[in-house]
Amino acid sequence: MTDHPLRNTPSLDAFWMPFTANRQFKAAPRMLVAAEGMHYTADDGRTVLDGTAGLWCVNAGHGRRGIAAAVERQLATLDFAPTFQMGHPIAFEFAERLAEIAPGGPDQRLDRVFFTNSGSESVDTALKIALAYQRAIGQGTRTRLIGRERGYHGVGFGGLSVGGIVSNRRVFPQLNGTDHLRHTHDPARNAFVKGQPEHGAELADDLERLVALHGAETIAACIVEPVAGSTGVLIPPKGYLERLRALCTKHGILLIFDEVISGFGRLGAPFATDYFGVVPDLVTSAKGLTNGTVPMGAVFASRPVHDALMNGPDGIELFHGYTYSGHPVACAAGLATLDIYREEGLLTRAADLADDWAAAMHDLRGRKNVIDIRTIGLVAGIELAPRPDAPGKRAYDLFVDCFARGLLTRVTGDIIALSPPLILERDQIGEIVDVLGAAIDRVA
């Protein structure tokens, strides 16, 4: 395998890279210097097919001129304006446009939008809104937050606390009063499934166990990813989300869907909320909101949740926000992104490709050390048997091998995750599988 040297780049010492083995990376860097459409360009001039939409975010593909032009115009017109006690039109315009495609559709009215700057901020915002809501309706004892094992909800202290990835939590203290449902991954019953597994809806009943343990009067909200992405594409069993919704309603607990990954067309519907037909009270988003071009996130709140906070005395209803909430340049990028999604039908395009995608991915079944494949929409998780002496090393070696041969994948533990831009063509599906299959034969 060839290590590609850096070309015309500065020292690597100063940048402390996120979620990266810094010493390992800097000994053999993998550098991207340009992008267009479905491809990156590496620093040695090689073309690399983007199998991950950047980091689950570049849904409309790279180098979209309409977004760049919108950002340029906005920078020249109004580079920044505060949204604390002030406003600027483009933030209200973007919120209205998002409300038109809000999760669940117009009848569900999750159309009150709070802007953030990332998925992590969206999660912490949603958790705070849930706590404020419960207090506003006279349920101030409801301060407990329920997450799920193997869930990822960003890196704020709220998101870490409800998240369920051990490595993320090990070094950092968590908020008091959090607890977790069991995860839904059950390869013994659900291996090599296309779409939703048949088995596991009863795992939602864990919420009843936690209610019995803590008391419903202490629980403010339950947050889950409809499809867990960062722990390897864990797809909800049939009936699971419906059961969880019913239990939350029964016990007065707000249900939050973390759609930072699944939002904006990833499953073949605008949101996973629409795909599964299960409507929460709050939805977090980011990533595909601006096609990854400018950092931004948003929380969609239902009318009952929003309106409960608007019934108190005059003054600030929610003591929360960020300097860059509704940043004008991010809003411009977001509006241009929504235009592309609408004009090219990208919010539903994954539905047209899903069967071909699933069939191609499941053709990898039978390759050595492939123990499970999970697909839904334009997402896939290929799980490998861990090496006895080095968990995670097999998938990491596969990730490095694929990059050297022109394919960017995502590695999480011993799982390779794929989530290409929604502009993917059918021949590129075959290209991804060919490179990945050959890499499995070489490395796995």
Tab-separated table of C-alpha atoms in Angstrom:
chain	number	residue	atom	x	y	z
A	1	MET	CA	0.000	0.000	0.000
A	2	THR	CA	1.326	3.434	-0.949
A	3	ASP	CA	1.513	6.303	1.529
A	4	HIS	CA	0.939	9.549	-0.319
A	5	PRO	CA	3.246	12.376	0.864
A	6	LEU	CA	1.959	15.854	1.605
A	7	ARG	CA	2.351	18.438	-1.121
A	8	ASN	CA	2.665	22.159	-0.426
A	9	THR	CA	1.045	21.937	2.990
A	10	PRO	CA	2.074	23.519	6.296
A	11	SER	CA	3.310	21.696	9.346
A	12	LEU	CA	0.782	19.294	10.820
A	13	ASP	CA	1.773	20.008	14.420
A	14	ALA	CA	-0.562	22.839	15.411
A	15	PHE	CA	-3.947	21.367	14.414
A	16	TRP	CA	-5.299	19.080	17.154
A	17	MET	CA	-7.638	16.977	15.036
A	18	PRO	CA	-11.100	15.925	16.292
A	19	PHE	CA	-12.040	12.258	16.734
A	20	THR	CA	-8.710	11.267	15.197
A	21	ALA	CA	-5.696	9.241	16.287
A	22	ASN	CA	-3.490	12.309	15.761
A	23	ARG	CA	-0.094	10.610	15.986
A	24	GLN	CA	-1.172	7.808	13.671
A	25	PHE	CA	-2.660	10.186	11.118
A	26	LYS	CA	0.275	12.593	11.083
A	27	ALA	CA	2.676	9.718	10.485
A	28	ALA	CA	0.807	8.826	7.255
A	29	PRO	CA	-1.639	11.643	6.382
A	30	ARG	CA	-4.622	11.345	4.078
A	31	MET	CA	-5.258	14.811	2.661
A	32	LEU	CA	-8.150	16.118	0.562
A	33	VAL	CA	-7.598	19.344	-1.370
A	34	ALA	CA	-10.618	19.804	-3.667
A	35	ALA	CA	-14.091	18.412	-4.345
A	36	GLU	CA	-16.663	18.391	-7.121
A	37	GLY	CA	-19.850	16.410	-7.511
A	38	MET	CA	-19.357	12.882	-6.162
A	39	HIS	CA	-15.577	13.120	-5.832
A	40	TYR	CA	-12.758	14.514	-3.756
A	41	THR	CA	-9.269	15.198	-5.053
A	42	ALA	CA	-6.417	13.993	-2.858
A	43	ASP	CA	-3.197	15.970	-2.442
A	44	ASP	CA	-1.440	13.711	-4.941
A	45	GLY	CA	-4.039	14.407	-7.634
A	46	ARG	CA	-5.965	11.153	-7.250
A	47	THR	CA	-9.756	11.196	-7.572
A	48	VAL	CA	-11.570	9.733	-4.555
A	49	LEU	CA	-15.226	8.709	-4.753
A	50	ASP	CA	-17.063	10.111	-1.740
A	51	GLY	CA	-18.883	7.188	-0.163
A	52	THR	CA	-19.812	9.133	2.965
A	53	ALA	CA	-21.196	12.497	1.790
A	54	GLY	CA	-18.247	14.087	3.561
A	55	LEU	CA	-19.380	13.232	7.075
A	56	TRP	CA	-23.053	12.386	6.412
A	57	CYS	CA	-23.616	16.006	5.337
A	58	VAL	CA	-22.892	16.782	1.659
A	59	ASN	CA	-26.242	15.409	0.481
A	60	ALA	CA	-26.375	17.417	-2.752
A	61	GLY	CA	-22.781	16.671	-3.726
A	62	HIS	CA	-19.737	18.906	-3.680
A	63	GLY	CA	-19.009	22.235	-5.307
A	64	ARG	CA	-22.583	23.421	-5.824
A	65	ARG	CA	-22.263	26.787	-7.545
A	66	GLY	CA	-25.671	28.015	-6.418
A	67	ILE	CA	-24.696	27.689	-2.764
A	68	ALA	CA	-21.353	29.399	-3.309
A	69	ALA	CA	-23.027	32.277	-5.140
A	70	ALA	CA	-25.639	32.703	-2.408
A	71	VAL	CA	-22.927	32.807	0.256
A	72	GLU	CA	-20.925	35.351	-1.740
A	73	ARG	CA	-23.963	37.614	-2.186
A	74	GLN	CA	-24.841	37.427	1.483
A	75	LEU	CA	-21.301	38.218	2.619
A	76	ALA	CA	-21.324	41.292	0.406
A	77	THR	CA	-24.764	42.385	1.683
A	78	LEU	CA	-24.887	41.525	5.394
A	79	ASP	CA	-22.023	39.504	6.807
A	80	PHE	CA	-23.344	39.302	10.367
A	81	ALA	CA	-26.256	40.565	12.394
A	82	PRO	CA	-27.256	39.632	15.949
A	83	THR	CA	-30.427	37.700	16.669
A	84	PHE	CA	-30.531	38.587	20.373
A	85	GLN	CA	-33.286	41.243	20.568
A	86	MET	CA	-32.661	41.987	16.873
A	87	GLY	CA	-33.469	40.289	13.604
A	88	HIS	CA	-32.553	40.082	9.940
A	89	PRO	CA	-34.936	38.955	7.185
A	90	ILE	CA	-33.043	35.955	5.862
A	91	ALA	CA	-33.275	34.070	9.183
A	92	PHE	CA	-37.070	34.397	9.158
A	93	GLU	CA	-37.195	33.431	5.485
A	94	PHE	CA	-35.112	30.322	6.074
A	95	ALA	CA	-37.232	29.295	9.066
A	96	GLU	CA	-40.387	29.658	6.950
A	97	ARG	CA	-38.895	27.543	4.173
A	98	LEU	CA	-37.917	24.857	6.666
A	99	ALA	CA	-41.382	24.963	8.207
A	100	GLU	CA	-42.814	24.079	4.783
A	101	ILE	CA	-40.947	20.737	4.806
A	102	ALA	CA	-40.980	20.228	8.586
A	103	PRO	CA	-40.820	16.621	9.852
A	104	GLY	CA	-44.188	14.912	9.746
A	105	GLY	CA	-45.659	17.280	7.179
A	106	PRO	CA	-47.981	20.267	7.641
A	107	ASP	CA	-50.618	18.435	9.671
A	108	GLN	CA	-48.156	17.615	12.459
A	109	ARG	CA	-46.950	21.226	12.735
A	110	LEU	CA	-43.385	20.681	13.926
A	111	ASP	CA	-42.846	24.061	12.340
A	112	ARG	CA	-41.236	26.209	15.011
A	113	VAL	CA	-37.509	26.397	14.241
A	114	PHE	CA	-34.672	27.256	16.648
A	115	PHE	CA	-31.318	27.753	14.918
A	116	THR	CA	-28.024	26.377	16.229
A	117	ASN	CA	-24.580	25.837	14.713
A	118	SER	CA	-24.108	22.065	14.840
A	119	GLY	CA	-25.742	18.767	15.637
A	120	SER	CA	-24.270	18.811	19.135
A	121	GLU	CA	-25.816	22.223	19.781
A	122	SER	CA	-29.129	21.071	18.337
A	123	VAL	CA	-29.227	18.163	20.772
A	124	ASP	CA	-28.403	20.254	23.826
A	125	THR	CA	-30.963	22.824	22.651
A	126	ALA	CA	-33.688	20.195	22.311
A	127	LEU	CA	-32.926	18.803	25.761
A	128	LYS	CA	-33.136	22.289	27.272
A	129	ILE	CA	-36.394	23.019	25.455
A	130	ALA	CA	-37.819	19.773	26.848
A	131	LEU	CA	-36.866	20.720	30.396
A	132	ALA	CA	-38.252	24.236	29.956
A	133	TYR	CA	-41.491	22.869	28.512
A	134	GLN	CA	-42.088	20.551	31.449
A	135	ARG	CA	-41.545	23.408	33.879
A	136	ALA	CA	-43.829	25.685	31.838
A	137	ILE	CA	-46.727	23.217	32.097
A	138	GLY	CA	-46.248	22.747	35.827
A	139	GLN	CA	-44.213	19.538	35.649
A	140	GLY	CA	-41.031	20.898	37.197
A	141	THR	CA	-40.153	17.564	38.805
A	142	ARG	CA	-39.524	16.162	35.316
A	143	THR	CA	-35.766	16.698	35.003
A	144	ARG	CA	-34.567	13.218	33.987
A	145	LEU	CA	-33.414	12.583	30.398
A	146	ILE	CA	-33.483	9.148	28.765
A	147	GLY	CA	-31.147	8.143	25.942
A	148	ARG	CA	-30.195	4.797	24.463
A	149	GLU	CA	-27.150	2.564	24.493
A	150	ARG	CA	-25.024	2.946	21.352
A	151	GLY	CA	-26.672	6.285	20.649
A	152	TYR	CA	-24.656	9.284	19.499
A	153	HIS	CA	-25.972	12.753	20.231
A	154	GLY	CA	-22.928	14.928	19.809
A	155	VAL	CA	-20.293	16.082	22.245
A	156	GLY	CA	-21.988	18.645	24.487
A	157	PHE	CA	-22.413	17.539	28.070
A	158	GLY	CA	-26.119	16.978	27.460
A	159	GLY	CA	-25.486	14.936	24.328
A	160	LEU	CA	-22.729	12.936	26.009
A	161	SER	CA	-25.012	12.190	28.942
A	162	VAL	CA	-27.880	10.802	26.885
A	163	GLY	CA	-25.486	9.239	24.376
A	164	GLY	CA	-24.399	5.659	24.742
A	165	ILE	CA	-20.933	5.293	23.231
A	166	VAL	CA	-18.551	4.275	25.987
A	167	SER	CA	-15.423	5.859	24.515
A	168	ASN	CA	-17.160	9.238	24.259
A	169	ARG	CA	-18.260	9.113	27.884
A	170	ARG	CA	-15.296	7.491	29.611
A	171	VAL	CA	-13.226	10.612	30.374
A	172	PHE	CA	-16.042	13.091	30.956
A	173	PRO	CA	-18.560	13.432	33.796
A	174	GLN	CA	-22.201	13.170	32.779
A	175	LEU	CA	-25.246	15.115	33.850
A	176	ASN	CA	-27.053	13.687	36.844
A	177	GLY	CA	-30.422	12.142	36.189
A	178	THR	CA	-29.873	10.393	32.879
A	179	ASP	CA	-30.588	6.775	32.030
A	180	HIS	CA	-30.620	4.608	28.930
A	181	LEU	CA	-32.764	2.198	26.994
A	182	ARG	CA	-31.085	-0.892	25.625
A	183	HIS	CA	-29.882	-0.666	22.029
A	184	THR	CA	-31.721	-2.530	19.277
A	185	HIS	CA	-28.779	-4.289	17.607
A	186	ASP	CA	-29.595	-8.007	17.546
A	187	PRO	CA	-27.502	-9.788	14.907
A	188	ALA	CA	-28.523	-13.212	16.211
A	189	ARG	CA	-32.087	-12.585	14.987
A	190	ASN	CA	-31.671	-9.769	12.470
A	191	ALA	CA	-28.484	-10.312	10.470
A	192	PHE	CA	-28.323	-9.327	6.770
A	193	VAL	CA	-31.630	-7.447	6.741
A	194	LYS	CA	-32.675	-4.988	4.054
A	195	GLY	CA	-34.671	-2.247	5.724
A	196	GLN	CA	-36.300	-2.715	9.111
A	197	PRO	CA	-35.666	-5.935	11.046
A	198	GLU	CA	-38.599	-8.109	12.070
A	199	HIS	CA	-37.486	-8.654	15.645
A	200	GLY	CA	-37.020	-6.276	18.574
A	201	ALA	CA	-40.050	-3.986	18.890
A	202	GLU	CA	-40.363	-5.142	22.495
A	203	LEU	CA	-37.097	-3.381	23.335
A	204	ALA	CA	-39.083	-0.134	23.425
A	205	ASP	CA	-40.710	-1.483	26.578
A	206	ASP	CA	-37.480	-0.596	28.363
A	207	LEU	CA	-39.083	2.802	28.810
A	208	GLU	CA	-41.743	1.181	31.015
A	209	ARG	CA	-38.951	-0.331	33.108
A	210	LEU	CA	-37.325	3.078	33.530
A	211	VAL	CA	-40.665	4.650	34.425
A	212	ALA	CA	-41.153	1.968	37.068
A	213	LEU	CA	-37.636	2.594	38.383
A	214	HIS	CA	-37.598	6.398	38.425
A	215	GLY	CA	-41.255	7.437	38.257
A	216	ALA	CA	-42.820	9.073	35.213
A	217	GLU	CA	-43.038	12.331	37.150
A	218	THR	CA	-39.235	12.598	37.025
A	219	ILE	CA	-38.731	12.022	33.277
A	220	ALA	CA	-38.780	15.009	30.922
A	221	ALA	CA	-37.780	13.502	27.594
A	222	CYS	CA	-36.508	10.466	25.717
A	223	ILE	CA	-34.121	10.973	22.784
A	224	VAL	CA	-33.209	8.418	20.115
A	225	GLU	CA	-31.811	8.409	16.608
A	226	PRO	CA	-34.433	6.878	14.310
A	227	VAL	CA	-31.466	5.237	12.569
A	228	ALA	CA	-28.296	5.229	14.652
A	229	GLY	CA	-25.486	6.207	12.307
A	230	SER	CA	-22.296	6.692	14.286
A	231	THR	CA	-22.425	3.234	15.847
A	232	GLY	CA	-22.754	1.464	12.543
A	233	VAL	CA	-26.207	1.934	10.971
A	234	LEU	CA	-28.544	0.416	13.545
A	235	ILE	CA	-32.030	0.300	12.015
A	236	PRO	CA	-35.130	0.261	14.244
A	237	PRO	CA	-37.119	-2.977	14.279
A	238	LYS	CA	-40.630	-2.873	12.864
A	239	GLY	CA	-42.990	-1.391	15.433
A	240	TYR	CA	-40.233	-0.141	17.730
A	241	LEU	CA	-40.596	3.581	17.114
A	242	GLU	CA	-44.389	3.322	17.184
A	243	ARG	CA	-44.222	1.607	20.569
A	244	LEU	CA	-41.802	4.191	21.922
A	245	ARG	CA	-44.074	7.013	20.733
A	246	ALA	CA	-47.081	5.434	22.458
A	247	LEU	CA	-45.219	4.977	25.735
A	248	CYS	CA	-43.956	8.554	25.747
A	249	THR	CA	-47.484	9.823	25.164
A	250	LYS	CA	-48.856	7.559	27.885
A	251	HIS	CA	-46.391	8.861	30.484
A	252	GLY	CA	-46.204	12.538	29.494
A	253	ILE	CA	-42.618	12.226	28.259
A	254	LEU	CA	-41.471	14.274	25.276
A	255	LEU	CA	-40.025	12.216	22.423
A	256	ILE	CA	-37.024	13.683	20.596
A	257	PHE	CA	-35.748	12.288	17.308
A	258	ASP	CA	-32.105	13.073	16.570
A	259	GLU	CA	-32.141	13.467	12.794
A	260	VAL	CA	-28.760	15.111	12.396
A	261	ILE	CA	-27.814	12.210	10.113
A	262	SER	CA	-31.188	10.933	8.854
A	263	GLY	CA	-32.649	14.324	7.935
A	264	PHE	CA	-32.769	15.904	4.468
A	265	GLY	CA	-33.327	12.907	2.257
A	266	ARG	CA	-30.973	10.264	3.565
A	267	LEU	CA	-33.677	7.573	3.791
A	268	GLY	CA	-35.694	8.627	0.749
A	269	ALA	CA	-38.028	11.022	2.565
A	270	PRO	CA	-37.365	14.540	3.830
A	271	PHE	CA	-36.890	13.181	7.364
A	272	ALA	CA	-36.872	9.794	9.045
A	273	THR	CA	-39.985	11.045	10.835
A	274	ASP	CA	-41.726	10.960	7.436
A	275	TYR	CA	-40.135	7.673	6.374
A	276	PHE	CA	-41.271	5.770	9.472
A	277	GLY	CA	-44.531	7.666	9.968
A	278	VAL	CA	-43.823	8.261	13.647
A	279	VAL	CA	-43.949	11.848	14.856
A	280	PRO	CA	-41.908	13.041	17.859
A	281	ASP	CA	-42.282	16.312	19.755
A	282	LEU	CA	-38.864	17.703	18.827
A	283	VAL	CA	-36.466	16.933	15.955
A	284	THR	CA	-32.797	17.875	15.855
A	285	SER	CA	-31.028	18.536	12.560
A	286	ALA	CA	-27.750	19.856	11.096
A	287	LYS	CA	-25.366	18.372	8.462
A	288	GLY	CA	-27.546	18.297	5.328
A	289	LEU	CA	-29.217	21.561	6.380
A	290	THR	CA	-26.611	23.561	4.445
A	291	ASN	CA	-25.109	20.683	2.442
A	292	GLY	CA	-22.150	20.844	4.833
A	293	THR	CA	-20.994	24.196	3.422
A	294	VAL	CA	-21.477	26.443	6.460
A	295	PRO	CA	-21.878	25.079	9.999
A	296	MET	CA	-25.528	25.239	11.056
A	297	GLY	CA	-28.149	23.243	12.915
A	298	ALA	CA	-31.834	23.561	13.716
A	299	VAL	CA	-34.373	22.164	16.143
A	300	PHE	CA	-37.932	21.646	14.946
A	301	ALA	CA	-40.440	22.016	17.779
A	302	SER	CA	-44.105	21.083	17.756
A	303	ARG	CA	-46.681	23.813	18.238
A	304	PRO	CA	-47.721	22.513	21.702
A	305	VAL	CA	-44.116	22.558	22.931
A	306	HIS	CA	-43.394	25.992	21.471
A	307	ASP	CA	-46.686	27.549	22.538
A	308	ALA	CA	-46.374	26.354	26.132
A	309	LEU	CA	-43.339	28.617	26.467
A	310	MET	CA	-45.164	31.589	24.957
A	311	ASN	CA	-47.877	31.769	27.639
A	312	GLY	CA	-45.849	33.165	30.537
A	313	PRO	CA	-45.180	36.778	31.530
A	314	ASP	CA	-43.719	39.178	28.988
A	315	GLY	CA	-39.959	38.781	28.558
A	316	ILE	CA	-37.494	36.203	27.303
A	317	GLU	CA	-39.326	32.882	27.096
A	318	LEU	CA	-36.265	30.638	26.751
A	319	PHE	CA	-32.941	31.727	28.185
A	320	HIS	CA	-30.907	29.961	25.547
A	321	GLY	CA	-29.206	30.723	22.249
A	322	TYR	CA	-25.914	31.216	20.444
A	323	THR	CA	-24.127	34.239	19.004
A	324	TYR	CA	-24.414	32.634	15.580
A	325	SER	CA	-28.010	31.347	15.852
A	326	GLY	CA	-29.508	32.144	12.453
A	327	HIS	CA	-26.234	33.492	11.055
A	328	PRO	CA	-27.094	35.292	7.787
A	329	VAL	CA	-24.410	33.532	5.721
A	330	ALA	CA	-25.483	30.107	6.998
A	331	CYS	CA	-29.117	30.973	6.230
A	332	ALA	CA	-28.132	31.951	2.687
A	333	ALA	CA	-26.360	28.625	2.248
A	334	GLY	CA	-29.377	26.820	3.668
A	335	LEU	CA	-31.857	28.538	1.367
A	336	ALA	CA	-29.727	27.722	-1.676
A	337	THR	CA	-29.461	24.123	-0.463
A	338	LEU	CA	-33.240	23.833	-0.138
A	339	ASP	CA	-33.572	25.176	-3.688
A	340	ILE	CA	-31.290	22.408	-4.974
A	341	TYR	CA	-33.130	19.734	-2.994
A	342	ARG	CA	-36.444	20.890	-4.468
A	343	GLU	CA	-35.310	21.431	-8.055
A	344	GLU	CA	-33.512	18.079	-8.282
A	345	GLY	CA	-35.907	16.026	-6.147
A	346	LEU	CA	-33.103	15.014	-3.820
A	347	LEU	CA	-35.207	14.699	-0.667
A	348	THR	CA	-36.865	11.617	-2.155
A	349	ARG	CA	-34.225	10.403	-4.630
A	350	ALA	CA	-32.844	7.799	-2.224
A	351	ALA	CA	-36.180	5.987	-2.461
A	352	ASP	CA	-35.566	5.409	-6.188
A	353	LEU	CA	-32.065	4.053	-5.568
A	354	ALA	CA	-32.679	2.121	-2.343
A	355	ASP	CA	-33.394	-1.289	-3.881
A	356	ASP	CA	-30.358	-1.167	-6.160
A	357	TRP	CA	-28.232	0.096	-3.277
A	358	ALA	CA	-29.394	-2.678	-0.951
A	359	ALA	CA	-28.928	-5.414	-3.552
A	360	ALA	CA	-25.397	-4.256	-4.341
A	361	MET	CA	-24.364	-3.985	-0.706
A	362	HIS	CA	-25.778	-7.377	0.164
A	363	ASP	CA	-23.751	-8.894	-2.661
A	364	LEU	CA	-20.839	-8.546	-0.230
A	365	ARG	CA	-22.403	-11.229	1.938
A	366	GLY	CA	-20.173	-14.278	2.001
A	367	ARG	CA	-16.906	-12.331	1.783
A	368	LYS	CA	-14.475	-13.328	4.467
A	369	ASN	CA	-15.157	-11.933	7.937
A	370	VAL	CA	-18.317	-10.078	6.860
A	371	ILE	CA	-20.743	-10.952	9.669
A	372	ASP	CA	-23.612	-8.558	8.933
A	373	ILE	CA	-24.852	-6.036	6.368
A	374	ARG	CA	-27.570	-3.476	7.136
A	375	THR	CA	-29.151	-1.169	4.577
A	376	ILE	CA	-31.886	1.443	4.503
A	377	GLY	CA	-32.345	4.335	2.087
A	378	LEU	CA	-28.878	5.369	0.921
A	379	VAL	CA	-27.136	4.100	4.058
A	380	ALA	CA	-25.246	0.862	4.630
A	381	GLY	CA	-23.340	-0.707	7.469
A	382	ILE	CA	-20.940	-3.580	6.723
A	383	GLU	CA	-19.909	-5.259	9.950
A	384	LEU	CA	-16.720	-7.299	10.167
A	385	ALA	CA	-15.637	-9.884	12.676
A	386	PRO	CA	-13.143	-8.207	15.016
A	387	ARG	CA	-9.603	-9.481	15.161
A	388	PRO	CA	-9.145	-11.331	18.456
A	389	ASP	CA	-6.189	-9.215	19.527
A	390	ALA	CA	-7.251	-5.866	18.057
A	391	PRO	CA	-10.928	-4.867	17.947
A	392	GLY	CA	-11.521	-2.166	15.371
A	393	LYS	CA	-8.257	-2.770	13.515
A	394	ARG	CA	-9.768	-4.854	10.707
A	395	ALA	CA	-12.250	-2.158	9.693
A	396	TYR	CA	-9.656	0.593	10.064
A	397	ASP	CA	-7.261	-1.244	7.744
A	398	LEU	CA	-10.113	-1.643	5.280
A	399	PHE	CA	-10.858	2.101	5.463
A	400	VAL	CA	-7.201	2.945	4.719
A	401	ASP	CA	-7.046	0.431	1.865
A	402	CYS	CA	-10.206	1.817	0.259
A	403	PHE	CA	-8.887	5.379	0.439
A	404	ALA	CA	-5.627	4.341	-1.221
A	405	ARG	CA	-7.687	2.916	-4.078
A	406	GLY	CA	-10.043	5.835	-4.533
A	407	LEU	CA	-12.999	5.343	-2.178
A	408	LEU	CA	-13.771	7.271	1.009
A	409	THR	CA	-15.641	5.244	3.628
A	410	ARG	CA	-16.452	5.807	7.294
A	411	VAL	CA	-15.134	3.495	9.980
A	412	THR	CA	-16.727	2.994	13.396
A	413	GLY	CA	-15.428	0.104	15.463
A	414	ASP	CA	-15.391	-2.884	13.141
A	415	ILE	CA	-18.129	-1.464	10.931
A	416	ILE	CA	-17.738	0.308	7.598
A	417	ALA	CA	-20.538	2.850	7.129
A	418	LEU	CA	-21.528	4.248	3.743
A	419	SER	CA	-23.797	7.239	3.051
A	420	PRO	CA	-22.952	8.762	-0.346
A	421	PRO	CA	-24.302	12.055	-1.670
A	422	LEU	CA	-27.872	11.777	-2.925
A	423	ILE	CA	-26.728	12.611	-6.471
A	424	LEU	CA	-25.225	9.107	-6.643
A	425	GLU	CA	-25.635	7.318	-9.982
A	426	ARG	CA	-26.262	3.596	-10.350
A	427	ASP	CA	-22.895	2.892	-11.950
A	428	GLN	CA	-21.228	4.509	-8.961
A	429	ILE	CA	-23.019	2.051	-6.672
A	430	GLY	CA	-21.235	-0.710	-8.558
A	431	GLU	CA	-17.938	1.152	-8.290
A	432	ILE	CA	-18.295	1.433	-4.506
A	433	VAL	CA	-19.045	-2.273	-4.144
A	434	ASP	CA	-16.192	-3.294	-6.444
A	435	VAL	CA	-13.609	-1.290	-4.509
A	436	LEU	CA	-14.972	-2.338	-1.147
A	437	GLY	CA	-15.239	-6.013	-2.090
A	438	ALA	CA	-11.666	-6.136	-3.394
A	439	ALA	CA	-10.465	-4.379	-0.246
A	440	ILE	CA	-12.248	-6.940	1.943
A	441	ASP	CA	-10.515	-9.721	0.049
A	442	ARG	CA	-7.130	-8.059	0.541
A	443	VAL	CA	-7.399	-6.787	4.085
A	444	ALA	CA	-10.219	-8.395	5.998
